[in-house]
CSV table of C-alpha atoms and ligand atoms in Angstrom, one decimal:
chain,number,residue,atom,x,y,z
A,1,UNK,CA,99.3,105.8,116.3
A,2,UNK,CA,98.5,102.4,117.4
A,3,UNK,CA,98.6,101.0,113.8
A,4,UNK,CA,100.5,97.4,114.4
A,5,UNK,CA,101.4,98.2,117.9
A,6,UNK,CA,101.4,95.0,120.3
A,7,UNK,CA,99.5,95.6,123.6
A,8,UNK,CA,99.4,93.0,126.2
A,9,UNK,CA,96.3,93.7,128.3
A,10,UNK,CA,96.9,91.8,131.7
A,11,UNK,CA,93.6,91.6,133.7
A,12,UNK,CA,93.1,91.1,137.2
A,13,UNK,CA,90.0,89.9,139.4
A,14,UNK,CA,88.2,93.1,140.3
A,15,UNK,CA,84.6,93.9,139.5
A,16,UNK,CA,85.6,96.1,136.4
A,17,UNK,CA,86.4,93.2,134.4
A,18,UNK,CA,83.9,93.8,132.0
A,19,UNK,CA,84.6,97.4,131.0
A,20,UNK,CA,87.9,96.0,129.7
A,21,UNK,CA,86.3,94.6,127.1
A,22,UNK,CA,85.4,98.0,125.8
A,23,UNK,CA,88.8,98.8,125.7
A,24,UNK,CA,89.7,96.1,123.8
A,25,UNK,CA,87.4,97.2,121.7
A,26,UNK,CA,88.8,100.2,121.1
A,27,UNK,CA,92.4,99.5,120.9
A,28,UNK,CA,91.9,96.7,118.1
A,29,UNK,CA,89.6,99.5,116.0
A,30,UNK,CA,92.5,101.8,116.3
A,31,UNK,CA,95.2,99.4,114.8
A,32,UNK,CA,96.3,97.6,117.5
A,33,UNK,CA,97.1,93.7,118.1
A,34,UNK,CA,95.7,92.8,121.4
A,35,UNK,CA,96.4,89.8,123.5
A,36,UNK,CA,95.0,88.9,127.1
A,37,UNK,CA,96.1,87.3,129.9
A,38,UNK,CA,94.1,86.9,132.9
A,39,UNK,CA,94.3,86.1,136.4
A,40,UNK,CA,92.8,83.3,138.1
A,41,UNK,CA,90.6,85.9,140.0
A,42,UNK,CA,89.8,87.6,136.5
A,43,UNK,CA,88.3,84.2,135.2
A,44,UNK,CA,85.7,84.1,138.2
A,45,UNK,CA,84.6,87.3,137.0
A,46,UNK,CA,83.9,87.3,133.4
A,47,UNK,CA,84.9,83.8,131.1
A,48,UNK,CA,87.9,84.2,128.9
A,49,UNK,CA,85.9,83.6,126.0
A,50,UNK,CA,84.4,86.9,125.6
A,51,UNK,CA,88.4,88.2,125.3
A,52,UNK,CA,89.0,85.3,122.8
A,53,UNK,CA,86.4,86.3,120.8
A,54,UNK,CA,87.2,90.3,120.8
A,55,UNK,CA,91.0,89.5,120.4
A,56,UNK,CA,90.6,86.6,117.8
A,57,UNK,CA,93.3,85.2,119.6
A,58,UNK,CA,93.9,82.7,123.0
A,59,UNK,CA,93.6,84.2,126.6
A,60,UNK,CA,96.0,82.7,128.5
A,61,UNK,CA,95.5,82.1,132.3
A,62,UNK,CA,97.7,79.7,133.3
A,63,UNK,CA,101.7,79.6,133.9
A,64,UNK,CA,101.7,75.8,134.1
A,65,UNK,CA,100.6,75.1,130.8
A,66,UNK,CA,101.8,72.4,129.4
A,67,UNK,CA,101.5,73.2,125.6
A,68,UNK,CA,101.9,77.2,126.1
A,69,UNK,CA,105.3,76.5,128.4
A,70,UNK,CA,106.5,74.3,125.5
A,71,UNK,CA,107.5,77.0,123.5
A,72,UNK,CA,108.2,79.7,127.7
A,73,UNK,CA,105.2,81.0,126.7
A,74,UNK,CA,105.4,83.7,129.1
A,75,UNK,CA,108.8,85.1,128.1
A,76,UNK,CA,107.2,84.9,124.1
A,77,UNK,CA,104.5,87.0,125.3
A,78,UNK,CA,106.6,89.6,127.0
A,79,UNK,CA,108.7,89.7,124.2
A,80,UNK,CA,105.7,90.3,121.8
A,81,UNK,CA,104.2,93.1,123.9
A,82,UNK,CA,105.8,97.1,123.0
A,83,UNK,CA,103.5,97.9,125.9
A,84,UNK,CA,101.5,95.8,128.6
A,85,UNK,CA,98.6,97.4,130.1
A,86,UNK,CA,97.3,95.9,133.6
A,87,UNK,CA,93.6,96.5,133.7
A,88,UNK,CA,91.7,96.3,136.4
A,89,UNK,CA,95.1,96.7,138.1
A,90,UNK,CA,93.4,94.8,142.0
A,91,UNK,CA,95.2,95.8,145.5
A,92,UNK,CA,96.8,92.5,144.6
A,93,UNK,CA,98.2,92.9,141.5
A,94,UNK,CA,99.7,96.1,142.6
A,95,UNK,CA,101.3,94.6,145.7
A,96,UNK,CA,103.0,92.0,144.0
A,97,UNK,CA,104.2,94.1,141.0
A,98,UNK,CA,105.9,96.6,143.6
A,99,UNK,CA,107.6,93.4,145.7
A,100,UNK,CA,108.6,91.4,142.7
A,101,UNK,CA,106.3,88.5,143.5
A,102,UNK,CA,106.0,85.8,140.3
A,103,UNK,CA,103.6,83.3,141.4
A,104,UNK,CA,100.9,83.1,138.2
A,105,UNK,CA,101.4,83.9,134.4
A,106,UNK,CA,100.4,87.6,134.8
A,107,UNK,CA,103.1,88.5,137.7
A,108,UNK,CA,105.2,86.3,136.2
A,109,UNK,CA,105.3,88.1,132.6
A,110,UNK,CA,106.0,90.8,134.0
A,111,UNK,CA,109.0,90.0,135.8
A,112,UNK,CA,110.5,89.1,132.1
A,113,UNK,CA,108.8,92.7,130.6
A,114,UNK,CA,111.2,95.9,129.5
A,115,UNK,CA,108.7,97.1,127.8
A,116,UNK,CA,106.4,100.1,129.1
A,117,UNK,CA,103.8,99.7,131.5
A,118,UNK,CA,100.4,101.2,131.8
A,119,UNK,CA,98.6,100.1,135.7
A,120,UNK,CA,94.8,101.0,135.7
A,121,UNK,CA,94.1,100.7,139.1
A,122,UNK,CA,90.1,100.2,140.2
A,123,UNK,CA,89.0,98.9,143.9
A,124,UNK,CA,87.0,100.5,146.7
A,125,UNK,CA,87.8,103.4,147.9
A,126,UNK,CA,89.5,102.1,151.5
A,127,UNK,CA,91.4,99.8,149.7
A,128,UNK,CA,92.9,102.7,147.6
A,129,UNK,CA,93.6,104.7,150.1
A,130,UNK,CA,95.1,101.7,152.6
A,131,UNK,CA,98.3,102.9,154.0
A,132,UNK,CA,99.5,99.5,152.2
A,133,UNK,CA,98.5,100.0,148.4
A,134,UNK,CA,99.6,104.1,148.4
A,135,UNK,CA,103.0,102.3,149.8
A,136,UNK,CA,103.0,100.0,146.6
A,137,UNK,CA,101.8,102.5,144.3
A,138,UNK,CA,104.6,105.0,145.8
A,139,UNK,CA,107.0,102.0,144.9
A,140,UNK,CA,106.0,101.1,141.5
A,141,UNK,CA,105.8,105.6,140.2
A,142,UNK,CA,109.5,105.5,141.9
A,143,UNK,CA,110.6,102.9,139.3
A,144,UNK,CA,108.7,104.8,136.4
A,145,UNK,CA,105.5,103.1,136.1
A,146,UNK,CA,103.1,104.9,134.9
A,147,UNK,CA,99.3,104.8,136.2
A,148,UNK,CA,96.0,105.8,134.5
A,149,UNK,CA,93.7,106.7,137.3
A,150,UNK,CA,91.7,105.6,139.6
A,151,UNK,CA,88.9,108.0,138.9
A,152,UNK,CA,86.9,109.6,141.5
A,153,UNK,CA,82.9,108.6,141.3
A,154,UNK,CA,80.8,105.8,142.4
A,155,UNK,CA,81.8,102.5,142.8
A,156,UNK,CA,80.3,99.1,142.1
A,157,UNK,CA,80.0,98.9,146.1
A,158,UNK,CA,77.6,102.1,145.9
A,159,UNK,CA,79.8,103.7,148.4
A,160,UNK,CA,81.7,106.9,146.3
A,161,UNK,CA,85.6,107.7,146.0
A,162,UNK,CA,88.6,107.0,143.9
A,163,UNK,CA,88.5,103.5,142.6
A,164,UNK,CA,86.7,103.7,139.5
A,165,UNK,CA,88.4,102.3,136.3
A,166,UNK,CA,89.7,105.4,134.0
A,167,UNK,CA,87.4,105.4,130.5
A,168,UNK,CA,88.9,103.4,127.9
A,169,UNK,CA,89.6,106.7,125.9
A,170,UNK,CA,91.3,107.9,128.7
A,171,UNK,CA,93.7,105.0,129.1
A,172,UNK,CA,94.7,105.1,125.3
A,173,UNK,CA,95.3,108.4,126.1
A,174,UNK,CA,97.8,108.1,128.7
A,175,UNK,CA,99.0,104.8,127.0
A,176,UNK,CA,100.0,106.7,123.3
A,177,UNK,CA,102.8,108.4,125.1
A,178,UNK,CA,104.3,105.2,126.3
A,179,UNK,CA,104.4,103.9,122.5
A,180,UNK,CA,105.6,106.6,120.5
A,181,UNK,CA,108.8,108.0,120.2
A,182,UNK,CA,109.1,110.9,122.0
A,183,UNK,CA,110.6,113.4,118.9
A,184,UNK,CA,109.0,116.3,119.8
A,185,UNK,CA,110.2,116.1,123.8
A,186,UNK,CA,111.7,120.0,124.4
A,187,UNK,CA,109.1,122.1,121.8
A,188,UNK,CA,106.5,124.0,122.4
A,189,UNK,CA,103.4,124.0,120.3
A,190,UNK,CA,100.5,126.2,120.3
A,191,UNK,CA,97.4,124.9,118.1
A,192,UNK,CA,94.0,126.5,117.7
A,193,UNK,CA,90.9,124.7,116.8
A,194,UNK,CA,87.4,124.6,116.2
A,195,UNK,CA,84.4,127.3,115.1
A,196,UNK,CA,84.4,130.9,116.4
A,197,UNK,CA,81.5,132.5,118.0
A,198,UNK,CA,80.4,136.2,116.7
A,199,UNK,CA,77.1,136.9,119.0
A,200,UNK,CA,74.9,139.1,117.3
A,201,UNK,CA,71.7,139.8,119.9
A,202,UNK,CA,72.0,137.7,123.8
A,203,UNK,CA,70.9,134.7,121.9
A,204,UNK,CA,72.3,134.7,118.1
A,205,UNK,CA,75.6,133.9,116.5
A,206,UNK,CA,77.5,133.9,113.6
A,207,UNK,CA,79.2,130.9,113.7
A,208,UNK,CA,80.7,127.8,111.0
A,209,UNK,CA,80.1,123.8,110.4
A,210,UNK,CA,83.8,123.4,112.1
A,211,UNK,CA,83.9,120.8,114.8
A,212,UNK,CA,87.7,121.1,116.2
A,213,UNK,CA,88.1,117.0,115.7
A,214,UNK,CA,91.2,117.4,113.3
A,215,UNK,CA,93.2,119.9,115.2
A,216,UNK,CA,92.3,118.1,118.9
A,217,UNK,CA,93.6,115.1,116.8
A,218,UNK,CA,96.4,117.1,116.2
A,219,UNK,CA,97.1,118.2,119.5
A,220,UNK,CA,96.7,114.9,121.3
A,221,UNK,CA,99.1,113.2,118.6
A,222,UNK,CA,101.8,116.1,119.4
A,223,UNK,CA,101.5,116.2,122.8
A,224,UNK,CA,101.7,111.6,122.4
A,225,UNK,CA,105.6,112.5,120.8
A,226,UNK,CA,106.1,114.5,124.1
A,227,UNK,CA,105.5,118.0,122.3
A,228,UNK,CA,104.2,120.9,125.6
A,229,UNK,CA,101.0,121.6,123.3
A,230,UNK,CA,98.8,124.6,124.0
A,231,UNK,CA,95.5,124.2,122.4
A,232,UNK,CA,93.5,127.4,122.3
A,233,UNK,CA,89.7,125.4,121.1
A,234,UNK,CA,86.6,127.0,120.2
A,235,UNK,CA,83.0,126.1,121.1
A,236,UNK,CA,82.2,122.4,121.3
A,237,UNK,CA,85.9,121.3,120.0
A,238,UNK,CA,86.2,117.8,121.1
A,239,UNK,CA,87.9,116.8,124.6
A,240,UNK,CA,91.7,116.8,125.2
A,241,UNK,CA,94.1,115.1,127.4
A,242,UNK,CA,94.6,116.2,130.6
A,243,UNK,CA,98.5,117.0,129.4
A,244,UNK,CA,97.9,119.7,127.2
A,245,UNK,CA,97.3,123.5,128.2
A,246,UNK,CA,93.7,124.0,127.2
A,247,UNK,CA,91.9,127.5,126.3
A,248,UNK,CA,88.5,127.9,125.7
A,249,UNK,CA,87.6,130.5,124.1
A,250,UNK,CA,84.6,131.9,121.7
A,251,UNK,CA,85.3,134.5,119.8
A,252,UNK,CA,87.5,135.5,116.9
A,253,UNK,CA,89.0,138.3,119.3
A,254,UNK,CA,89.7,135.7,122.2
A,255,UNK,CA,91.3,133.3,120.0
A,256,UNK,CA,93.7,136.0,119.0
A,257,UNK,CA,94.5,136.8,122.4
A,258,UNK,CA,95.1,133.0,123.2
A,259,UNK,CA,97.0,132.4,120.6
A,260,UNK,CA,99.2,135.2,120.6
A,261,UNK,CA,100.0,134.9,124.2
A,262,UNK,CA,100.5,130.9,123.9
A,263,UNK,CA,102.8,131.6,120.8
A,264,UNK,CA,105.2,134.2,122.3
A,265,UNK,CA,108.4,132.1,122.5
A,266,UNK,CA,107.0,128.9,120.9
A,267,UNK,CA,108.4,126.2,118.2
A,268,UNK,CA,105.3,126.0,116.1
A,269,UNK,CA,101.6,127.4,115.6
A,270,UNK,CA,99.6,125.5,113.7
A,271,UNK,CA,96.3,127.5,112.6
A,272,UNK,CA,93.4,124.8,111.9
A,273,UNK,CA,90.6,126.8,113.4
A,274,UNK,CA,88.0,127.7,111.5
A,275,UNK,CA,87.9,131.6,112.4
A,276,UNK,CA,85.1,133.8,111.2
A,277,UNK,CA,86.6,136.3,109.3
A,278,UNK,CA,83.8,138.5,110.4
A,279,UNK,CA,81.9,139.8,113.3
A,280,UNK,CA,78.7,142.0,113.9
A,281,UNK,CA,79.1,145.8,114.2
A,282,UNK,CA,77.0,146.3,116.7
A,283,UNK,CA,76.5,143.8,119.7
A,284,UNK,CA,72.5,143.9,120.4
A,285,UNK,CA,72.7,142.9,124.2
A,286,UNK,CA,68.8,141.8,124.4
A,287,UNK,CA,67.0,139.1,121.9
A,288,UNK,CA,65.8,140.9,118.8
A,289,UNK,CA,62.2,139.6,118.5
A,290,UNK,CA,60.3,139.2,115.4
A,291,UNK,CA,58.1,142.1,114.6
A,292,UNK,CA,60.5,144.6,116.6
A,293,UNK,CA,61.6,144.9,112.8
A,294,UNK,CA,60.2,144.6,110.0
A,295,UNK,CA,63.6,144.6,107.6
A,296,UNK,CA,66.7,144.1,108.8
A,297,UNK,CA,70.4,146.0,107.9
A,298,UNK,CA,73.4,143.9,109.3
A,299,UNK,CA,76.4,145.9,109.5
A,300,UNK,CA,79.6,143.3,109.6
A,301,UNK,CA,83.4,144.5,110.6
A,302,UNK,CA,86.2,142.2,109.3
A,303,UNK,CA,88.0,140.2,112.3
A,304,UNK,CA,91.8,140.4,112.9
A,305,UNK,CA,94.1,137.7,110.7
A,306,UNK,CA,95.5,135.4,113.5
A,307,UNK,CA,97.8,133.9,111.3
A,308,UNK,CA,99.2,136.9,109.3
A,309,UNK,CA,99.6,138.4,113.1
A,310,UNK,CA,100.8,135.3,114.6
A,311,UNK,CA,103.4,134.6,111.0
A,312,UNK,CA,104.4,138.4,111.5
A,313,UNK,CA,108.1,139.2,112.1
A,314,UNK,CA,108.7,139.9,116.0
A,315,UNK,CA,105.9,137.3,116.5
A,316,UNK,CA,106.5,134.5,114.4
A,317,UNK,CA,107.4,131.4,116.5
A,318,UNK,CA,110.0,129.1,114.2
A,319,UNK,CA,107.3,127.5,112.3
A,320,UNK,CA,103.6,128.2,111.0
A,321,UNK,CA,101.2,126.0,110.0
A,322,UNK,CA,98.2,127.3,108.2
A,323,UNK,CA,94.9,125.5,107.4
A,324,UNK,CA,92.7,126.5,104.0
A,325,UNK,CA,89.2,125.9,104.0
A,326,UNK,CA,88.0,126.2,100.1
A,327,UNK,CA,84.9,125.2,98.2
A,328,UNK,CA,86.6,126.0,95.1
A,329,UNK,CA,90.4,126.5,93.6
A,330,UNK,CA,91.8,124.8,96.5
A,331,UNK,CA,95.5,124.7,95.9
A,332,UNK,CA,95.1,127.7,94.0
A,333,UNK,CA,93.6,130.0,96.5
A,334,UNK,CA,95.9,127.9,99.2
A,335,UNK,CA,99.3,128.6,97.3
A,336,UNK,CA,98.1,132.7,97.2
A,337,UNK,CA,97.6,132.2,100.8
A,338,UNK,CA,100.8,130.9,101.7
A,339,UNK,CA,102.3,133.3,100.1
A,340,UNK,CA,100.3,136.2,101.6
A,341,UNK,CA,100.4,135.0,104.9
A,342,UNK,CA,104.5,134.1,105.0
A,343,UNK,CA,103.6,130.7,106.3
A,344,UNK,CA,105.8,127.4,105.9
A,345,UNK,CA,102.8,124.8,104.8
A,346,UNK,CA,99.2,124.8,104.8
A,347,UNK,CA,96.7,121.8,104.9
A,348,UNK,CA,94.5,123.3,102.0
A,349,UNK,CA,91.0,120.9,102.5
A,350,UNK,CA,87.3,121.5,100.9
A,351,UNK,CA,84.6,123.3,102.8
A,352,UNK,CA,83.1,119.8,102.7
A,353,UNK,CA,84.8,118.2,105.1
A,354,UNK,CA,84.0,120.4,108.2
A,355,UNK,CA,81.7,118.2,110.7
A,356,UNK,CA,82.5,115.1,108.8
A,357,UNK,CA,84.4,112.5,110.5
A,358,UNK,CA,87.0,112.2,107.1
A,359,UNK,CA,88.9,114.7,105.4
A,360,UNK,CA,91.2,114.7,102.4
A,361,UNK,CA,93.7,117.5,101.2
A,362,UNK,CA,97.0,119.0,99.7
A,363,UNK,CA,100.0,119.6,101.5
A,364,UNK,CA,101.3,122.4,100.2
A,365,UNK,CA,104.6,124.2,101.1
A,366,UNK,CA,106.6,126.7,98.8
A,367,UNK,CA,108.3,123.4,96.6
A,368,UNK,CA,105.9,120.7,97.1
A,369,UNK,CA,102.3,120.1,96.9
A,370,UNK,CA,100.9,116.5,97.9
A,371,UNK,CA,97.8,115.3,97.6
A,372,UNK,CA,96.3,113.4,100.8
A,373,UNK,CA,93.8,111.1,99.7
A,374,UNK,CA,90.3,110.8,102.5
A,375,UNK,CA,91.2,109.2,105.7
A,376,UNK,CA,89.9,109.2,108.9
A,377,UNK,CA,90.6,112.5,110.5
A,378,UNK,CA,92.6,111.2,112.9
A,379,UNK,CA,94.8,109.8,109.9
A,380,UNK,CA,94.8,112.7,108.6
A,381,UNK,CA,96.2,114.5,111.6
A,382,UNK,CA,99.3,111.8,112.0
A,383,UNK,CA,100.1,112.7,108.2
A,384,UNK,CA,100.3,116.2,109.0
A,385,UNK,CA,102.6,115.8,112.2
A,386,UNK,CA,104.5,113.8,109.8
A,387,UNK,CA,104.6,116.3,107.4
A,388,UNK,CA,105.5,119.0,110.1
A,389,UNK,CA,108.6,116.6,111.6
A,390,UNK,CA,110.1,116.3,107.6
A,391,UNK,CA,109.7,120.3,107.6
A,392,UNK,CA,111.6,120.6,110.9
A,393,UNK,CA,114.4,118.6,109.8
B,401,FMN,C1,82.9,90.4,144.2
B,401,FMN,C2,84.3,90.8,144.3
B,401,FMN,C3,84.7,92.0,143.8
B,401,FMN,C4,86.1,92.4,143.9
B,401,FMN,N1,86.5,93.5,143.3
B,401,FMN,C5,87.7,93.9,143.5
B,401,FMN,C6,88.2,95.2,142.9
B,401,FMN,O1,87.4,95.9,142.2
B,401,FMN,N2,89.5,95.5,143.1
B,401,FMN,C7,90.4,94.8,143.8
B,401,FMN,O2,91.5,95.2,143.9
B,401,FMN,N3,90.0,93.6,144.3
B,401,FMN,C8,88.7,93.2,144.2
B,401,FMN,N4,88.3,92.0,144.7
B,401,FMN,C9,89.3,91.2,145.4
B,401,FMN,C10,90.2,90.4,144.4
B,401,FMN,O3,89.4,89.6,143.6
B,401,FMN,C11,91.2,89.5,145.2
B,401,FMN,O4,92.0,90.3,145.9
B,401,FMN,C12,91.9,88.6,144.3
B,401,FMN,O5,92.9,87.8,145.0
B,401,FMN,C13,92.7,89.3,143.2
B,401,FMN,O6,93.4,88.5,142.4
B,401,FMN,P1,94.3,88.9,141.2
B,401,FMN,O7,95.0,90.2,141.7
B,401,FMN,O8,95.3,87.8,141.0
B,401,FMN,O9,93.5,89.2,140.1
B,401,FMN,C14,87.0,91.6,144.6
B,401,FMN,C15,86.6,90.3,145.1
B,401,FMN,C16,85.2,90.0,145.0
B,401,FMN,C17,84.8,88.7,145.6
């Protein structure tokens, strides 16, 4: 989602300086084009080298630059930006944002922005809680602004509060609503995700190679186009954003009951969990030890079908999305599955691709089957959401 998007980090003089680097970091292997500008106070901290050489590009520092104000450098680069993101945002930086103030390239960039704005606040504690900067902050969330943190932890002063710098995963996060359009605002989305736990004895399971990344790609991209996502996520499925409804669940019976409450009244369910289609007959509630038993019969029972039940009439939210894991026959077995289950598409992928950081696929809905060729996952999830929005249409 941050393929080709323009992000203008501004960064001011506080003692978190160097974990910005890591952002940039992260922003350019995501796609993005990054340029820096830093304060004076930001230079005494860490040298704008270590930016030029992440960014490839020139940090610029200085309003009264003769060869950079040739060309009103500072309206250029607020005019480049689709999003500027102030990082460490000081007590400073925030006081003169809210009051207007334009006295250095950074302020005075973003007196000439319209673009959105991301503040990532991170000072001690005292000054966060100063009467003066919740008075400023107050000011800049009235106009819209939006803030990523501070977090809560301890500071670079060893004392312990909010003031820390949010993660840089954390402030893509909260930046990917800012920069995408916002075409799923008013729908409600349920998505499941992940393995399923079956225990067996207190200690054994029944379990897959699923990880959840795809679908918590899923759900972080539709909640990103302003989608109210509820993701119901089994066992270790990967972190969400703090907007969207998270369930945890771990078994194939809890994930039903998730789901099924989540979907009454929603747009769209989209099935990528990996669901066992089986569980043990009998729950063994101590640890089976070896040589209690010398051979073993395991009795399985078949699981419910969330999708058929979710796709059922009197259930069915407008859409369904199914996934199909197959080690063989893929569109084949997919395209039976589709048509068994009433759904509208299904992501048919191999068995292959669970717990591996790529996937590849077929798109298949009753008049169309595309092949996806291997991407990242989170590549792969855009497509589908792409896929989903033509569907909608
Ligand atoms: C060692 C040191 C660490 C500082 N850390 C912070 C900080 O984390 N947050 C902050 O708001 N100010 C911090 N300051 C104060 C700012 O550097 C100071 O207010 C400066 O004027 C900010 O300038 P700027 O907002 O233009 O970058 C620190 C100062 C020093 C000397």
């Amino acid at each position: 989602m941050l393929t080709g998007k323009h992000i203008l980090i501004g960064i001011g003089g506080g003692i978190a300086v160097y974990r910005v680097a890591e952002l940039v970091r992260l922003l350019i292997r995501q796609g993005a084009e990054v340029r820096c500008v830093m304060t004076r106070s930001a230079c005494e901290f860490v040298t704008p080298l270590t930016f030029e050489a992440l960014t490839g590009e020139e940090v610029h520092t200085e309003l009264f630059d003769l060869a950079g104000e040739r060309t009103m450098g500072h309206i250029q680069l607020a005019r480049w930006a689709d999003a500027v993101v102030i990082a460490p945002a000081t007590a400073n930086l925030i006081t003169k944002l809210a009051y207007g103030i334009a006295d250095d390239l950074l302020t005075t960039i973003m007196q000439v922005n319209d673009n959105p704005v991301l503040i990532v606040p991170a000072m001690n504690h005292s000054m966060w809680n100063s009467s003066a900067t919740q008075e400023n902050v107050e000011k800049l969330k009235f106009r819209g602004i939006c803030f990523s943190g501070p977090e809560h932890g301890e500071l670079a002063c060893g004392e312990e509060g909010p003031g820390r710098l949010s993660e840089p995963e954390t402030i893509i996060e909260r930046l990917l609503p800012l920069i995408s359009e916002q075409n799923l605002a008013g729908q409600r989305w349920v998505i499941n995700a992940g393995p399923t736990w079956e225990s067996w004895d207190s200690v054994r399971l029944l379990t897959s190679r699923a990880t959840g990344t795809l679908g918590s790609c899923l759900a972080a991209i539709a909640s990103a186009h302003g989608a109210d996502v509820t993701f119901v996520a089994g066992p270790g499925t990967p972190e969400t954003p703090d907007s969207i409804h998270r369930i945890n669940v771990e078994s194939a019976g809890e994930m039903l009951t998730g789901c099924r409450e989540a979907a009454k009244g929603a747009d769209l369910f989209i099935a990528s969990a990996a669901v066992s289609d089986f569980r043990f007959s009998k729950l063994i509630t101590e640890k089976l030890k070896r040589g209690d038993i010398e051979q073993l019969q395991i009795e399985l029972t078949a699981n419910p079908d969330i999708v058929a039940t979710i796709a059922s009439p009197g259930e069915r939210p407008r859409h369904v999305i199914a996934f199909a894991a197959e080690s063989s026959n893929h569109v084949e077995h997919a395209r039976k599955k589709l048509d068994r289950k009433g759904v509208d598409a299904i992501f048919a992928n191999d068995t292959g691709n669970m717990g591996s950081a790529s996937a590849s696929g077929w798109w298949i809905t009753p008049d169309q089957i595309e092949q996806i060729d291997p991407l990242p996952k989170e590549k792969i999830a855009e497509k589908i959401i792409e896929k989903i929005m033509e569907l909608q249409q």
